[in-house]
mmCIF file of C-alpha atoms in Angstrom:
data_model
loop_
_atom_site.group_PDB
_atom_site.id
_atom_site.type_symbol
_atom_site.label_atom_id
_atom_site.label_comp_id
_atom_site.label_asym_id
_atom_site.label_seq_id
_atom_site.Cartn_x
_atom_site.Cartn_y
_atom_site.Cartn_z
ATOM 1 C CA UNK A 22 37.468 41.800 136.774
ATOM 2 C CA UNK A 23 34.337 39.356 136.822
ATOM 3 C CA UNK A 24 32.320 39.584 139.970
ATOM 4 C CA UNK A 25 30.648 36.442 141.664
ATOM 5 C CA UNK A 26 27.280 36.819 143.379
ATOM 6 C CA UNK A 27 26.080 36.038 146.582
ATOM 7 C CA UNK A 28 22.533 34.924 145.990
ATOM 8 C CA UNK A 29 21.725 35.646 149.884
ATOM 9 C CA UNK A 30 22.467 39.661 149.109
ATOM 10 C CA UNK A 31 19.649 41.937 147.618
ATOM 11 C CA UNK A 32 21.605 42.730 144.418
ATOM 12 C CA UNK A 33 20.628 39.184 143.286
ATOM 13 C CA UNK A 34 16.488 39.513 143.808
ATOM 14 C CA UNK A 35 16.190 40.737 140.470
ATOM 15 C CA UNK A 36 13.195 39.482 137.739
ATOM 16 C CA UNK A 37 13.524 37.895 134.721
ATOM 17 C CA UNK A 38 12.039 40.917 132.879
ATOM 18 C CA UNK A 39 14.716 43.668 133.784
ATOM 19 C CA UNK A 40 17.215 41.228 131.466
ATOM 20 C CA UNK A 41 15.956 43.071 128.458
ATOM 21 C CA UNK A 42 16.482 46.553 129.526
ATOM 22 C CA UNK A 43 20.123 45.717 130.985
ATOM 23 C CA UNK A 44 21.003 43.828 127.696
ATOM 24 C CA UNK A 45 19.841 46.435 125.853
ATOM 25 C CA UNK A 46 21.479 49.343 127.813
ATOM 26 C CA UNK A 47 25.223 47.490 127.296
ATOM 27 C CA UNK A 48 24.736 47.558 124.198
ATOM 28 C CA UNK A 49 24.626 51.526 123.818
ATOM 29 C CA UNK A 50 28.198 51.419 125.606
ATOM 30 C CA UNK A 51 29.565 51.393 129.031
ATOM 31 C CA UNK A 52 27.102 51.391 131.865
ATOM 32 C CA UNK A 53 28.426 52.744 135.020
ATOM 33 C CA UNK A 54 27.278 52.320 138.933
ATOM 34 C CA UNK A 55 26.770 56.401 139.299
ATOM 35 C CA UNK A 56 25.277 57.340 135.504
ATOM 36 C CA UNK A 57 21.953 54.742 136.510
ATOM 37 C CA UNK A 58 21.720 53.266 139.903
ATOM 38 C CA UNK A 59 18.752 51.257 139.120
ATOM 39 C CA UNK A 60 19.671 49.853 136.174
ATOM 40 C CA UNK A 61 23.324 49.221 137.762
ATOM 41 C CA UNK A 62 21.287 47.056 140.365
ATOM 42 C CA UNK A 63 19.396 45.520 137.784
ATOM 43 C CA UNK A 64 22.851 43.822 136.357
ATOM 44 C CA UNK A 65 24.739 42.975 139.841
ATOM 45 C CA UNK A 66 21.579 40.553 140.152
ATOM 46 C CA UNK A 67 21.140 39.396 136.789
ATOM 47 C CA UNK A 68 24.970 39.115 135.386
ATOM 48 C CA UNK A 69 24.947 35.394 135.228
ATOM 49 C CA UNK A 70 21.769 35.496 133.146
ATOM 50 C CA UNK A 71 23.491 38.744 130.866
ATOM 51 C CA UNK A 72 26.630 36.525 130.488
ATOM 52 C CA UNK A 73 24.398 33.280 129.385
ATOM 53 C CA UNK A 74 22.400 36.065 127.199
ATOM 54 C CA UNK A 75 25.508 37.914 124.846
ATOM 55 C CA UNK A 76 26.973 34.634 124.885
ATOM 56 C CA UNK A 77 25.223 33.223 122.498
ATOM 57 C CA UNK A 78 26.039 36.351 120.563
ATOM 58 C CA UNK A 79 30.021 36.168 120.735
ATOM 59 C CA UNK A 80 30.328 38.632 123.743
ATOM 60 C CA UNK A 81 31.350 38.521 127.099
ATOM 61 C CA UNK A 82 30.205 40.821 130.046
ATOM 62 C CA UNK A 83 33.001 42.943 131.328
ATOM 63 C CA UNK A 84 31.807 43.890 134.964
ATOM 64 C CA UNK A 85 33.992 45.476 137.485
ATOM 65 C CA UNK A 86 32.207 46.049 140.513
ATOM 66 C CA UNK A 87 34.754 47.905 142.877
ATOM 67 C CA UNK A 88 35.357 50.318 139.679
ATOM 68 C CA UNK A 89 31.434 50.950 139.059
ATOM 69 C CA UNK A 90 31.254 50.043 135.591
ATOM 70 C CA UNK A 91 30.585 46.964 132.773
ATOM 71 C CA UNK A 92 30.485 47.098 129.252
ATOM 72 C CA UNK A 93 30.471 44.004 126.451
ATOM 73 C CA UNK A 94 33.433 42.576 124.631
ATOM 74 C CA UNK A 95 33.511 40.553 121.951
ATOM 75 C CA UNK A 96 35.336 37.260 122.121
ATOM 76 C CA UNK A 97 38.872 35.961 121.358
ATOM 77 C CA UNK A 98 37.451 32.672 120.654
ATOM 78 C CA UNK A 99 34.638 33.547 119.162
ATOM 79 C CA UNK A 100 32.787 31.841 116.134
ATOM 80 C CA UNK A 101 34.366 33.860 113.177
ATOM 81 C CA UNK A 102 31.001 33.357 111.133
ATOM 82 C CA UNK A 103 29.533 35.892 113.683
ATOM 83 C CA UNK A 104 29.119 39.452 112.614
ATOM 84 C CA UNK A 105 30.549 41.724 115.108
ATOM 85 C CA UNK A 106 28.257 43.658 117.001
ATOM 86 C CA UNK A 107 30.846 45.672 119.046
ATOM 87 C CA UNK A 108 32.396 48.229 116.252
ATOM 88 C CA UNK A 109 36.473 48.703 116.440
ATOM 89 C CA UNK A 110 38.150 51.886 115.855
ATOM 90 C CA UNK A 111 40.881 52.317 113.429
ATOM 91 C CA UNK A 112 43.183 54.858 116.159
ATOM 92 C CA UNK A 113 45.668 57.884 114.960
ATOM 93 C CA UNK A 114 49.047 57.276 116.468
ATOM 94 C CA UNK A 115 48.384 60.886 118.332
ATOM 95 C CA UNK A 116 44.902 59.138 119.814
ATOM 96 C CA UNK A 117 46.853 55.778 121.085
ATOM 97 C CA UNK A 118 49.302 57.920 122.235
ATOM 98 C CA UNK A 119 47.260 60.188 124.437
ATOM 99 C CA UNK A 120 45.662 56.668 125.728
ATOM 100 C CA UNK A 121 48.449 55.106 126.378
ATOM 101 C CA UNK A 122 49.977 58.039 128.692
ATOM 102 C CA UNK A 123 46.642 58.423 130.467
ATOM 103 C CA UNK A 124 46.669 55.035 131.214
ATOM 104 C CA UNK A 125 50.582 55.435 132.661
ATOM 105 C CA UNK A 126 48.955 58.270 134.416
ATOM 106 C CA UNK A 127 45.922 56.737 135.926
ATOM 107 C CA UNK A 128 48.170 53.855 137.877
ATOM 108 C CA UNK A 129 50.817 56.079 138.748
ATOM 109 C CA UNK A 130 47.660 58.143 140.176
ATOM 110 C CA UNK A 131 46.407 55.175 141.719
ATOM 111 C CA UNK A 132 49.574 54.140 143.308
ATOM 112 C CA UNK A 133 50.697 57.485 144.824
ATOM 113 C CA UNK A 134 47.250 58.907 145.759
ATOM 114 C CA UNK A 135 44.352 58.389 148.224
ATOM 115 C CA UNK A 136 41.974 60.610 145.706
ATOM 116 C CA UNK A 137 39.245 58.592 143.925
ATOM 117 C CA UNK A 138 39.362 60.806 140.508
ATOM 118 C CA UNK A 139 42.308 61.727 138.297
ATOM 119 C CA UNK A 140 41.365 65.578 137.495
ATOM 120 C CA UNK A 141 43.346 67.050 134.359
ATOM 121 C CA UNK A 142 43.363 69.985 132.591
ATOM 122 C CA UNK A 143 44.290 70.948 128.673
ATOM 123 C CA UNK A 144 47.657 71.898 130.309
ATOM 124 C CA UNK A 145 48.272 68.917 132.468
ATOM 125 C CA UNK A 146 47.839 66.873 128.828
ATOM 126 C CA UNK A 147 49.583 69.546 126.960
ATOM 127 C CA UNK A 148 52.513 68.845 129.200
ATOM 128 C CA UNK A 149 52.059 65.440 129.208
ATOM 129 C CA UNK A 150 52.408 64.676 125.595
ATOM 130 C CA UNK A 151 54.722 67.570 125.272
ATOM 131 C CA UNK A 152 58.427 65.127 124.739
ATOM 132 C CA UNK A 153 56.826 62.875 122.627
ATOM 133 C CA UNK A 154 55.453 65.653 120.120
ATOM 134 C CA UNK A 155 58.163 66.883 116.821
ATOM 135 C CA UNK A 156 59.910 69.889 117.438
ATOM 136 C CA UNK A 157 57.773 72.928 116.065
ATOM 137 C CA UNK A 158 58.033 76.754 115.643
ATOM 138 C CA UNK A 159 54.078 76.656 114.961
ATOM 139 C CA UNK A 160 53.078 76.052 118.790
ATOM 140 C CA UNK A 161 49.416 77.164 117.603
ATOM 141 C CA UNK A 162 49.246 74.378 115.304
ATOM 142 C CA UNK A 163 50.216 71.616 117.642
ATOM 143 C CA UNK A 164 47.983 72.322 120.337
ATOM 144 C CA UNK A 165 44.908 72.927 117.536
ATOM 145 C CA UNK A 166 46.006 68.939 116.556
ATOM 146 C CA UNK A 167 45.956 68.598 120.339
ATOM 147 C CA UNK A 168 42.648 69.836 120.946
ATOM 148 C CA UNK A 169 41.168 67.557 117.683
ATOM 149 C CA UNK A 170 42.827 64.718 119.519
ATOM 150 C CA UNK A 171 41.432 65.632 123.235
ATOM 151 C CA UNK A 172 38.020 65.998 121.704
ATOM 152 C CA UNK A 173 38.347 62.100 119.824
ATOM 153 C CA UNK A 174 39.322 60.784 123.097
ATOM 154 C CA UNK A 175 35.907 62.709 124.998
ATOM 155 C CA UNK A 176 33.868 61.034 121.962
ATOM 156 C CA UNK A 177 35.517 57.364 123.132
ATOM 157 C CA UNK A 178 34.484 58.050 126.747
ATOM 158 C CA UNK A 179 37.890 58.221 128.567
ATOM 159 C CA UNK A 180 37.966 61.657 128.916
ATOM 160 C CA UNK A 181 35.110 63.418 130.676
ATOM 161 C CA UNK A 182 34.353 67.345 130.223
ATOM 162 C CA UNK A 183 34.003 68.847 133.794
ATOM 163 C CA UNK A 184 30.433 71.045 134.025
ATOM 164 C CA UNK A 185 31.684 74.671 134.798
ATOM 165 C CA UNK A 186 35.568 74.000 134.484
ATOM 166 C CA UNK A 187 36.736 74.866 131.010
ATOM 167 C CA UNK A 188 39.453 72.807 129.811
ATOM 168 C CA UNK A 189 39.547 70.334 132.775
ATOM 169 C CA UNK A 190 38.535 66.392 132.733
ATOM 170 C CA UNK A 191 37.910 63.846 134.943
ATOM 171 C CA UNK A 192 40.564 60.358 133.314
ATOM 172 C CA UNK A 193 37.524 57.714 132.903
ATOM 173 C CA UNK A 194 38.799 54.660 134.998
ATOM 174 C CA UNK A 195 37.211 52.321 132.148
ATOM 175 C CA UNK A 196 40.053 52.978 130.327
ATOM 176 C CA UNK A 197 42.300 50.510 132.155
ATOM 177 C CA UNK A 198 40.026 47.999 130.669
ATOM 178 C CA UNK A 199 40.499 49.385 127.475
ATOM 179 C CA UNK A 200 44.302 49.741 127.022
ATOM 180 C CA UNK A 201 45.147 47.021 128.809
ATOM 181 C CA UNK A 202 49.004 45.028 129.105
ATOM 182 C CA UNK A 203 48.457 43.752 125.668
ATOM 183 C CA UNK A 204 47.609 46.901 123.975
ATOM 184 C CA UNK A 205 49.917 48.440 125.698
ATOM 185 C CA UNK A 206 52.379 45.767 124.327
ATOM 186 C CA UNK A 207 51.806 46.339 120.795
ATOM 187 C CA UNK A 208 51.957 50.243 121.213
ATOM 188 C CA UNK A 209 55.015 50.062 122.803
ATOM 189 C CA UNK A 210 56.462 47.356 119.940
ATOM 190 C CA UNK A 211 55.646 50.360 117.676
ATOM 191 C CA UNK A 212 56.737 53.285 119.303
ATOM 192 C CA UNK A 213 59.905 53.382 118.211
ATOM 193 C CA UNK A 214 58.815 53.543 114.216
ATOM 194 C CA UNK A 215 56.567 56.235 115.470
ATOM 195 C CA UNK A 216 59.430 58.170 116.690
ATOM 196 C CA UNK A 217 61.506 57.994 113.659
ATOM 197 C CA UNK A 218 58.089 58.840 111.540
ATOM 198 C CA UNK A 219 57.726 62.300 113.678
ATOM 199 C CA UNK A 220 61.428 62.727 112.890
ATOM 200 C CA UNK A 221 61.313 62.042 109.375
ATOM 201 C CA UNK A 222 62.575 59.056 108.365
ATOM 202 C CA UNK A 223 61.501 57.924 104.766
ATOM 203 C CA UNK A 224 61.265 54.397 105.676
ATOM 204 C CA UNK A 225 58.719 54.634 108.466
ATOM 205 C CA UNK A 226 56.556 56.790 106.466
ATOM 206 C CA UNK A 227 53.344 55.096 106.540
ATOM 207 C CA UNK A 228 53.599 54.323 110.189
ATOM 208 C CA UNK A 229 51.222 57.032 111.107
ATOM 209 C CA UNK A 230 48.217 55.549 109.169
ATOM 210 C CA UNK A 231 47.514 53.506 112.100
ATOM 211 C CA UNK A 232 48.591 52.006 115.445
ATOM 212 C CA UNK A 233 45.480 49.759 115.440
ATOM 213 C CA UNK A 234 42.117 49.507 116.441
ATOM 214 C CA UNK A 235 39.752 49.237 119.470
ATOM 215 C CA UNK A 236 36.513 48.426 120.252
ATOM 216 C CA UNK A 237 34.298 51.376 120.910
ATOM 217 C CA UNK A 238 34.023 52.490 124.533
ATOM 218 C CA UNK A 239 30.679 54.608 124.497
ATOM 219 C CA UNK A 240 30.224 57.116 127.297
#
């Protein structure tokens, strides 16, 4: 959600010359309230000026102040002669799979818990993805393609490694902003062809090559 500023608060005391290093910084990925305070600061006081800035550049500022982070999107409307500076990702249907059950898990975590931080481990996911996965003697195998697809997901930022917890994760809470009802939409048109593709179906064959694209989250 976009935040409005109250220009009596301190957030919005904030020079001219901090626009560059904010700009700059969103640029590199998501920016979040707890990974640089001062910089975080820096943008509550200056988003109208970052807004006017990326603008001009085809982007919109994503900022979501209760949820402590902001990243930059390009836009719907924007002038197709524009290069785009925020690089999509051609996903494996295991990848937008994974997503989109995180994200189911994230708001059933937020509506059934008081916790702050959805905590999962290999096994949680292993579980998770478990009815949706082809039948297989080769248990080995599938959790190897499991771990290759854990790891991708780290890499976009929605998954965090814990420090001293092998195999456990913190769910990144940018990732609502991410697979949103839309993209949830068209995964969900899909899924069925999916389905028939892990069963086997000749006519769904090429299904797998892709359940479409993103634009890159960063860490």
């Amino acid at each position: 959600m976009n935040t409005v500023e109250d220009p009596n608060t301190t957030t919005a005391a904030r020079t001219p010359e901090e626009l560059p290093g904010v700009v700059t910084r969103l640029f590199k990925g998501v920016l979040y309230a707890e990974g640089d305070e001062k910089l975080w600061q820096s943008l509550l006081g200056l988003s109208s000026q970052v807004r006017d800035y990326v603008s001009v550049l085809g982007l919109d500022l994503i900022l979501d102040e209760s949820e402590g982070y902001a990243f930059l999107k390009s836009r719907e409307d924007a002038d197709a002669a524009l290069p785009r500076l925020i690089p999509r990702r051609q996903l494996t249907f295991n990848v937008s799979l994974l997503l989109a059950l995180l994200r189911g898990r994230l708001l059933e975590f937020d509506t059934n818990s008081s916790e702050l931080r959805l905590i999962m481990t290999d096994q949680d996911i292993a579980e998770m993805v478990a009815v949706f996965l082809p039948e297989s003697s080769n248990e080995a195998k599938i959790m190897d393609r499991l771990a290759t697809d854990i790891k991708k997901v780290v890499e976009l930022g929605f998954l965090r490694r814990l420090k001293g917890q092998l195999g456990t994760y913190e769910v990144v809470r940018v990732l609502k902003a991410f697979v949103d009802a839309q993209w949830l939409e068209e995964f969900d048109a899909r899924l069925s062809d999916y389905r028939a593709t892990l069963a086997g179906t000749p006519s769904t064959t090429a299904a797998l090559t892709g359940t479409g694209t993103m634009e890159a989250g960063g860490k």
